[in-house]
Short mmCIF file of C-alpha atoms and ligand atoms in Angstrom, two decimals:
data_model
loop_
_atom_site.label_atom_id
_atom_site.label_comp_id
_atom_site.label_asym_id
_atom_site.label_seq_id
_atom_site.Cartn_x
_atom_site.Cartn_y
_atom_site.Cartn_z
CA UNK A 217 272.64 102.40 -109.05
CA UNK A 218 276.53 102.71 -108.48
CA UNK A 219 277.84 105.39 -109.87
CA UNK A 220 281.25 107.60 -110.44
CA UNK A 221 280.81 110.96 -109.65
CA UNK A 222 284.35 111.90 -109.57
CA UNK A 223 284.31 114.36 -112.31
CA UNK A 224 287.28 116.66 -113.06
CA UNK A 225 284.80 119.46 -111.44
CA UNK A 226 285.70 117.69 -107.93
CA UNK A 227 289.41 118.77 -106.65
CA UNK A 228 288.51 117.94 -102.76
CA UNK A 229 288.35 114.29 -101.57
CA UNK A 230 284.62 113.08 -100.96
CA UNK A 231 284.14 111.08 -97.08
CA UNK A 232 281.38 109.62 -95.69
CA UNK A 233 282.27 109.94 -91.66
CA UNK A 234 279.86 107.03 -89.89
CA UNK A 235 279.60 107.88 -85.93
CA UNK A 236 278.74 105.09 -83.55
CA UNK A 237 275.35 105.56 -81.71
CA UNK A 238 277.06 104.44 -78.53
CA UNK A 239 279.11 107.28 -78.55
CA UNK A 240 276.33 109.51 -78.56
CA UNK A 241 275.24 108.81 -74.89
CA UNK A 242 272.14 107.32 -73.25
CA UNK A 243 270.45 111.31 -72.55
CA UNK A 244 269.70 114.49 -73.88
CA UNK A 245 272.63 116.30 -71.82
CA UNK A 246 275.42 113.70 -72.62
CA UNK A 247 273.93 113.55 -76.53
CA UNK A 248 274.59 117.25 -76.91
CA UNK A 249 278.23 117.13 -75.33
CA UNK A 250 278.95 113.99 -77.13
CA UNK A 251 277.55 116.00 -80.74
CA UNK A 252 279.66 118.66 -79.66
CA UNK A 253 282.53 117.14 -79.39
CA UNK A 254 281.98 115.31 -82.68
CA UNK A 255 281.51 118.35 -84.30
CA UNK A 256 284.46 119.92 -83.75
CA UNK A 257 286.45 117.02 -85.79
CA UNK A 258 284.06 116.94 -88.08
CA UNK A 259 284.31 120.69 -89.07
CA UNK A 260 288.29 120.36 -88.54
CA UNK A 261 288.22 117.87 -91.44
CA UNK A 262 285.20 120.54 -93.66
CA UNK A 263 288.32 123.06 -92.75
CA UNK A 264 291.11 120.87 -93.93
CA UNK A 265 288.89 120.13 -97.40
CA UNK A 266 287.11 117.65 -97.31
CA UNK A 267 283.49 116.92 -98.55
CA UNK A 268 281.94 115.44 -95.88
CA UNK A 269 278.43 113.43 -95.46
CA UNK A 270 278.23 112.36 -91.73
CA UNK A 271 275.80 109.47 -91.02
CA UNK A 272 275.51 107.75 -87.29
CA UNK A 273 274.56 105.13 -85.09
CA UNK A 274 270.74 105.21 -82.96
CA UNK A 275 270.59 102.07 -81.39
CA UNK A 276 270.37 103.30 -77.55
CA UNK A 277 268.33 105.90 -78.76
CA UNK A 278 265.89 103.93 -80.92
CA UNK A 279 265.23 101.72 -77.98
CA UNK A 280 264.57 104.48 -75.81
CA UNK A 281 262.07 106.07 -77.99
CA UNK A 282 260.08 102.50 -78.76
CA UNK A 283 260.48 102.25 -75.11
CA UNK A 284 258.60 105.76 -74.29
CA UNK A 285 256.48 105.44 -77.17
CA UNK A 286 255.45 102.08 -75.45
CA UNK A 287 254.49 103.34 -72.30
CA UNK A 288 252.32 106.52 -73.99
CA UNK A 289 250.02 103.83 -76.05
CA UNK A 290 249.73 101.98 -72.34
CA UNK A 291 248.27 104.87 -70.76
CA UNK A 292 246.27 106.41 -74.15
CA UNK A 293 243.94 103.45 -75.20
CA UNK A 294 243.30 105.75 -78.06
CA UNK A 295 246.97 105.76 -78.66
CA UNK A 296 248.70 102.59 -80.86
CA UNK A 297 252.27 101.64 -80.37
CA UNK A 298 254.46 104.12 -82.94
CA UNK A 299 255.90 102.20 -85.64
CA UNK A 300 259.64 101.29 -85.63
CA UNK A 301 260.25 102.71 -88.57
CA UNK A 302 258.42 105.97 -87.20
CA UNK A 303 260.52 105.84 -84.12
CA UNK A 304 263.58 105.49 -86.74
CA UNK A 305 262.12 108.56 -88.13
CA UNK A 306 262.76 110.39 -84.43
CA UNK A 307 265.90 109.42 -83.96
CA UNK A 308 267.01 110.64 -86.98
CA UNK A 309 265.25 114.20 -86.05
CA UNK A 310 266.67 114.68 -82.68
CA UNK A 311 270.21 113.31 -83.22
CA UNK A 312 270.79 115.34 -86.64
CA UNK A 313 269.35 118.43 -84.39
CA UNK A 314 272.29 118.55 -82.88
CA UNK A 315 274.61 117.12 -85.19
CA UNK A 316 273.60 120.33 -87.68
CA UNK A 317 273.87 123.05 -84.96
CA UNK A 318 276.97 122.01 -83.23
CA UNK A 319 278.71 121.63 -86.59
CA UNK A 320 277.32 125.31 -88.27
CA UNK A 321 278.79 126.60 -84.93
CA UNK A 322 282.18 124.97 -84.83
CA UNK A 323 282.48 125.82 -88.55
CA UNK A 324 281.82 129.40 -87.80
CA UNK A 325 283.95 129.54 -85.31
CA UNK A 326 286.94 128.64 -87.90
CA UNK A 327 285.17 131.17 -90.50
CA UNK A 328 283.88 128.87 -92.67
CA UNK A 329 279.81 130.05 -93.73
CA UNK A 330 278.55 126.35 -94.60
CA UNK A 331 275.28 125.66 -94.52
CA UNK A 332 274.37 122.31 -92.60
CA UNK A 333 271.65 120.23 -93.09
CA UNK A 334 270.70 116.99 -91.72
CA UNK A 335 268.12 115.07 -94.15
CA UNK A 336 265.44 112.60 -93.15
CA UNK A 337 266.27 109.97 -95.12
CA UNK A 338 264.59 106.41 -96.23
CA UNK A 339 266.56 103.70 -97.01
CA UNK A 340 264.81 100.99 -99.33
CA UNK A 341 265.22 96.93 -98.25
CA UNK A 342 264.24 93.97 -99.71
CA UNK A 343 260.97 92.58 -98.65
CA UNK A 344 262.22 89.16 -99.22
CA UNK A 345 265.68 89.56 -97.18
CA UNK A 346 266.01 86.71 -94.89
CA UNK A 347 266.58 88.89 -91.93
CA UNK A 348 262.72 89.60 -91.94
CA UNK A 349 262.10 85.85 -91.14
CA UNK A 350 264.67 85.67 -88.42
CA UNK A 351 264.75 89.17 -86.68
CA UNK A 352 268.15 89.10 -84.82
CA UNK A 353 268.65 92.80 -83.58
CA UNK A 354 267.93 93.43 -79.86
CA UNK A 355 266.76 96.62 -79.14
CA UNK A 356 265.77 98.77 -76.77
CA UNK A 357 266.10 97.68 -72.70
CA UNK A 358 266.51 94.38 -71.04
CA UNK A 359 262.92 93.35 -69.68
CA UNK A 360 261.69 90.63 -67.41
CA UNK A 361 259.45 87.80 -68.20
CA UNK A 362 255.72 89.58 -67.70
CA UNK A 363 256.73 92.22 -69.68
CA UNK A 364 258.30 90.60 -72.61
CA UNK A 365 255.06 88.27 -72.76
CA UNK A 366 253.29 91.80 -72.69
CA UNK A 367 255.44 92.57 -76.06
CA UNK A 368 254.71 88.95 -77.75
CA UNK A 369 250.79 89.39 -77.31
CA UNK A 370 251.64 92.76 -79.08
CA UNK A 371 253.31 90.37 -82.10
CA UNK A 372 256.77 91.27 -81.76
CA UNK A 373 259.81 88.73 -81.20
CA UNK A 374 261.41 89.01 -78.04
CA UNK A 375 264.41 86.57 -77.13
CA UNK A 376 266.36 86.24 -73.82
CA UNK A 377 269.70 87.06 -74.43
CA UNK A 378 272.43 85.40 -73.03
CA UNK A 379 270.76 85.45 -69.18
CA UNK A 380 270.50 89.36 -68.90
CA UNK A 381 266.68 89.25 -69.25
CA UNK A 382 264.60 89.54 -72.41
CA UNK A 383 265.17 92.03 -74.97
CA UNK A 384 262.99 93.02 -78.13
CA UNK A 385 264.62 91.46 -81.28
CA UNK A 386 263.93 93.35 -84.88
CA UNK A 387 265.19 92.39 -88.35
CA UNK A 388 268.29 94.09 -89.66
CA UNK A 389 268.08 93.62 -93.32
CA UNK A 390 270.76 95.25 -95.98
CA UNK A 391 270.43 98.43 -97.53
CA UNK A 392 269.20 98.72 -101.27
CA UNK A 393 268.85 101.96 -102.22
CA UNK A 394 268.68 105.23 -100.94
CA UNK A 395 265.36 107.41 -101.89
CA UNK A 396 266.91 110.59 -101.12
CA UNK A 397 270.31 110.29 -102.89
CA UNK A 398 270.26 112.80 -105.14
CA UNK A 399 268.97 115.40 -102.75
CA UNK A 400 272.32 114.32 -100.86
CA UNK A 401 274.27 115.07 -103.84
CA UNK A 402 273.06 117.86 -104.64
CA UNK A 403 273.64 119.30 -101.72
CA UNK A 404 277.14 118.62 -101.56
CA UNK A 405 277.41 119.94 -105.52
CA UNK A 406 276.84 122.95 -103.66
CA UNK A 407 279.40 122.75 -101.16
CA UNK A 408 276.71 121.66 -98.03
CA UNK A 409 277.46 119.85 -95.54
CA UNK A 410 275.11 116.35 -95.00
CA UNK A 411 273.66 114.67 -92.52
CA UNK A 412 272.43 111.39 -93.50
CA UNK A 413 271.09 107.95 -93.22
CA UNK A 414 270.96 108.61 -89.60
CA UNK A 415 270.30 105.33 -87.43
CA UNK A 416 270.99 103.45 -90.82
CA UNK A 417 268.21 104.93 -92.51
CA UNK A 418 264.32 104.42 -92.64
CA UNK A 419 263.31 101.18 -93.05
CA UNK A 420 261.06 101.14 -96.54
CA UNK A 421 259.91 98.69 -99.30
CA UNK A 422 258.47 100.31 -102.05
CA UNK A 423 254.94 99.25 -103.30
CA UNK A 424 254.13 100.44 -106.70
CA UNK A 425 254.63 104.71 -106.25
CA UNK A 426 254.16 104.12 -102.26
CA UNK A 427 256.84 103.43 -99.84
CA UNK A 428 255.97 102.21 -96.80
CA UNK A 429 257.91 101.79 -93.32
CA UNK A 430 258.95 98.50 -92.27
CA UNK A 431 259.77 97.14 -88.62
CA UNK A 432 263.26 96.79 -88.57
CA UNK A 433 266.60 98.59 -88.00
CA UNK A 434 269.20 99.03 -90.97
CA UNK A 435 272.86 98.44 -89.41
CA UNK A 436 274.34 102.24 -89.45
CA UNK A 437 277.68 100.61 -90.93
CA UNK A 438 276.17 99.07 -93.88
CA UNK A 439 273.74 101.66 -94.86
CA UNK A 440 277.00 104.35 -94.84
CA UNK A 441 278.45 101.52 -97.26
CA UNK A 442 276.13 102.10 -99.62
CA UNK A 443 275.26 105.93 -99.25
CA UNK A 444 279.49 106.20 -100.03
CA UNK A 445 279.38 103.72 -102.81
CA UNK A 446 276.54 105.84 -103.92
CA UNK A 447 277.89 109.68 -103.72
CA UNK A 448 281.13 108.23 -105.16
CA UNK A 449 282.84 108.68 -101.81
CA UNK A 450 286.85 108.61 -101.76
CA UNK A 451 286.88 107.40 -98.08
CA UNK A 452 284.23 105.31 -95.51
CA UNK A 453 285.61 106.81 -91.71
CA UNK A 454 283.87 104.81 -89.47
CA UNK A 455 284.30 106.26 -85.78
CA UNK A 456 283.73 104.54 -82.93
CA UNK A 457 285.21 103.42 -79.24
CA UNK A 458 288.19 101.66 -80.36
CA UNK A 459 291.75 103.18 -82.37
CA UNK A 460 292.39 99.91 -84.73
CA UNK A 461 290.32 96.79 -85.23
CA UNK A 462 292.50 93.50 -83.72
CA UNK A 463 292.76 89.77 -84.21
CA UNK A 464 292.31 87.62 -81.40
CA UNK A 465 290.94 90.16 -79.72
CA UNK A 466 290.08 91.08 -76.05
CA UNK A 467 292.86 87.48 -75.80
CA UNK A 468 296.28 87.35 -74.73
CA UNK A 469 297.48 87.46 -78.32
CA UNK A 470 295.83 90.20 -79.28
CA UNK A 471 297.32 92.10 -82.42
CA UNK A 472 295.87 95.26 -83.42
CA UNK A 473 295.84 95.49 -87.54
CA UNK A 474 297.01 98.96 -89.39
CA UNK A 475 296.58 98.26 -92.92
CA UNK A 476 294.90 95.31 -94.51
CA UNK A 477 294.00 94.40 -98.07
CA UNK A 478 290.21 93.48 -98.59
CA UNK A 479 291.48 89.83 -98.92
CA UNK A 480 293.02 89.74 -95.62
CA UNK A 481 290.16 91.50 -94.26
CA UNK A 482 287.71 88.59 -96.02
CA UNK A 483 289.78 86.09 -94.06
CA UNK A 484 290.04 86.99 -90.81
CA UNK A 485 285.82 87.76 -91.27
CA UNK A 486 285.87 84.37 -92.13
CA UNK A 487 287.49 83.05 -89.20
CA UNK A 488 285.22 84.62 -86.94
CA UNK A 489 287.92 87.45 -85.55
CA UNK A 490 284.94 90.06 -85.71
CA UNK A 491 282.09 90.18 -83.01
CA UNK A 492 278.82 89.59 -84.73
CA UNK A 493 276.52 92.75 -84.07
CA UNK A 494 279.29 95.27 -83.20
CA UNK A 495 282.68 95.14 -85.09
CA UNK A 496 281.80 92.55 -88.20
CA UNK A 497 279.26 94.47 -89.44
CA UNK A 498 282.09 97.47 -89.74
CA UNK A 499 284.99 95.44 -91.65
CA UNK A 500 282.29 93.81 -93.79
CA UNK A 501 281.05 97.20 -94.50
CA UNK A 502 284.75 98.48 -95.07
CA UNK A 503 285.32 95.74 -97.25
CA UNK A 504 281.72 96.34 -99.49
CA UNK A 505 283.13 99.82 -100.03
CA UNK A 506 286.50 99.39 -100.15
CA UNK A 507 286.10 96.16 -103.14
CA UNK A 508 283.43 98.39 -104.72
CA UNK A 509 286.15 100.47 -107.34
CA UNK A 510 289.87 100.94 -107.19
CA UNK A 511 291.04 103.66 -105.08
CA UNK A 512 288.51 103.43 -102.58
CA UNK A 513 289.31 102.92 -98.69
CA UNK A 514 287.78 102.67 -95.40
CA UNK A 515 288.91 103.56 -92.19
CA UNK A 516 287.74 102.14 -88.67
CA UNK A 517 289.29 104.16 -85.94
CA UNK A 518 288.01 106.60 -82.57
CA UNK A 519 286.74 109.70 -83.17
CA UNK A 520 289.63 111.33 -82.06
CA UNK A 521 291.75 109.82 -84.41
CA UNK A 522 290.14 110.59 -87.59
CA UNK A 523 292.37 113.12 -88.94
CA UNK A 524 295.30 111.14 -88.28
CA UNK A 525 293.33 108.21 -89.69
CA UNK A 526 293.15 109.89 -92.74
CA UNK A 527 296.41 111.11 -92.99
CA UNK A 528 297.58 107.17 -92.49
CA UNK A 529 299.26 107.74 -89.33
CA UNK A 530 296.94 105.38 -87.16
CA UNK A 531 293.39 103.27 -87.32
CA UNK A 532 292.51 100.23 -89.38
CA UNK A 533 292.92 101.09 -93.12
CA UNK A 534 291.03 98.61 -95.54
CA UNK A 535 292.13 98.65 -98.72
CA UNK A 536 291.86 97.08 -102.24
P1 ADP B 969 279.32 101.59 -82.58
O1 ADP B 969 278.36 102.14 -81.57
O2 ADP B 969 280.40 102.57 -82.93
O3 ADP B 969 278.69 100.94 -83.76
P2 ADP B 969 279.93 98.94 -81.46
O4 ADP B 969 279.92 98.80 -79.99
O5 ADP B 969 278.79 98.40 -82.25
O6 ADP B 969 280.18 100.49 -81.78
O7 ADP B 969 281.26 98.25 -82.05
C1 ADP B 969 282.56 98.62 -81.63
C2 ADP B 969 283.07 97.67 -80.55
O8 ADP B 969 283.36 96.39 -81.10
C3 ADP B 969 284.39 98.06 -79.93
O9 ADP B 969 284.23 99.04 -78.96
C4 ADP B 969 284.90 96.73 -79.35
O10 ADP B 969 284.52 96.62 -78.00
C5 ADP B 969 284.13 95.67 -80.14
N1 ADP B 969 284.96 94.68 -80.86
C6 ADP B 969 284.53 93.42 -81.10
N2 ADP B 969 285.43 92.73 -81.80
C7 ADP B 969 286.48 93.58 -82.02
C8 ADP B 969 287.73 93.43 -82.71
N3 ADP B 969 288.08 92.28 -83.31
N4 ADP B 969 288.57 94.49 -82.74
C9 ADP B 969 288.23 95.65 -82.14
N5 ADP B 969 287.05 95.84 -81.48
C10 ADP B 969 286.18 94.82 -81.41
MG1 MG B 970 277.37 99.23 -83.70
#
């Protein structure tokens, strides 16, 4: 499946730019200035040479759509509850929308005629990965008791979490394989810009020549892992709210960390430096890609910072 497309055809260096679904906003108004704003790095760094495949976050949005989706079977008794992997399948639409517009525009605005394209794309898990028996992803909005009891006679999970309320809990198994890789590189053959694996991808498991949707939510940060691994990317930029990644952090002796070998990076994982659910899942994935073949690096920084990430001059570099 891994493979080394770095041909002597390819001068430019090949990123895969992973943008945190937080940083998207909670509406339609703050999701178009927030893809906006996005784009304008993002085409700064098509300008500067770069191939670039931009994949993102959805987990606000996700839950929001479920959530609405939810409430449109309730009053339709015709009407079933969408699938997850449908409402996966949503995000991906509405986010890349904007994420494909904003960037043509920006691009044209520095004279560059690119074609953008954002791609709906499946990603293919394991029917036997553990995180189907033990779903551990809350989505969606905190709920009270009547209506998470509303959600369990509907069969899903539904945990309270940490005193807030209850919350919907999905599996979040690994990423496999990509159905629509080649269509992503061939698209950037011809000097497109992507949009992929959006919300970490649709949840599939093949069955014989079928695929079908699972319930679940691929982590964004692992699925751009393994679409980099798989273009042959130079460079994993994960964006999100904070400049570096730290030890200790959020404590008095908090130390922010600028460049760290994979090894470091597998120790300090396994001391637990990394919140579960929102930063481990981004050095683990910067250390999949990173160990994957020499040369490769990641970079975990804001979205502001990415050019100057990439030039070295700030962020958390993980390297081999
Ligand atoms: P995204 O939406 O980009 O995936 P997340 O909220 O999931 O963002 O993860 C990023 C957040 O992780 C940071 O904003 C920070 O609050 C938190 N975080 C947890 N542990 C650390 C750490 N060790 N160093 C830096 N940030 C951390
Ligand atoms: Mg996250």
């Amino acid at each position: 499946m891994e493979t080394e497309t770095r041909g002597s055809r390819r001068v430019n260096k090949r990123i895969v730019i992973a943008l945190g679904g937080n940083a998207l906003g909670l509406n339609f108004q703050d999701q178009m200035a927030a893809a906006g704003r996005a784009a304008k790095i993002i085409a700064g760094l098509v300008r500067d040479g770069y191939e670039v495949v931009v994949s993102h976050g959805n987990g606000p949005q996700v839950g929001m759509i479920d959530r609405a989706m939810g409430m449109l079977a309730a009053e339709e008794p015709d009407l079933a509850q969408a699938p997850l992997s449908v409402c996966v399948a949503m995000t991906q639409g509405y986010i890349g929308y904007d994420l494909q517009n904003f960037l043509r525009e920006e691009l044209l605005r520095m004279g560059i005629d690119k074609p953008v394209t954002s791609l709906v794309t499946q990603v293919v898990v394991d029917r036997s990965d553990e995180a189907f028996a033990n779903p551990t992803k809350p989505i969606g909005r905190f709920m009270d008791r009547e209506e998470a009891a509303a959600w369990e006679r509907r069969g899903c999970r539904v945990i309270e979490d940490s005193g807030r309320g209850y919350r919907r809990v999905v599996p979040s198994p690994k990423p496999v394989d990509i159905v629509e890789i080649e269509t992503i590189r061939s698209l950037l053959d011809c000097g497109q810009v992507v949009v992929a694996c959006g919300g970490g991808g649709i949840p599939v498991v093949r069955e014989g020549c079928s695929l079908r949707g699972v319930s679940a939510v691929i982590d964004k940060d692992f699925a751009s892992a393994r679409l980099a691994r798989m273009i042959g990317a130079d460079y994993l930029v994960i964006l999100t709210a904070v400049e570096r990644v730290a030890v200790n952090y959020a404590k008095p002796d908090q130390r922010w960390l600028s460049r760290i070998s994979v090894e470091e990076a597998r120790a300090y994982i396994a001391q637990g430096q990394f919140a579960p659910g929102s930063m481990l899942p981004k050095v683990e994935a910067a250390v999949e890609f990173a160990s994957s073949l020499p040369g490769r690096r990641a970079l975990i920084t804001l979205l502001e910072k990415a050019g100057e990430g990439l030039k070295g001059e700030t962020g958390t570099v993980i390297c081999a």
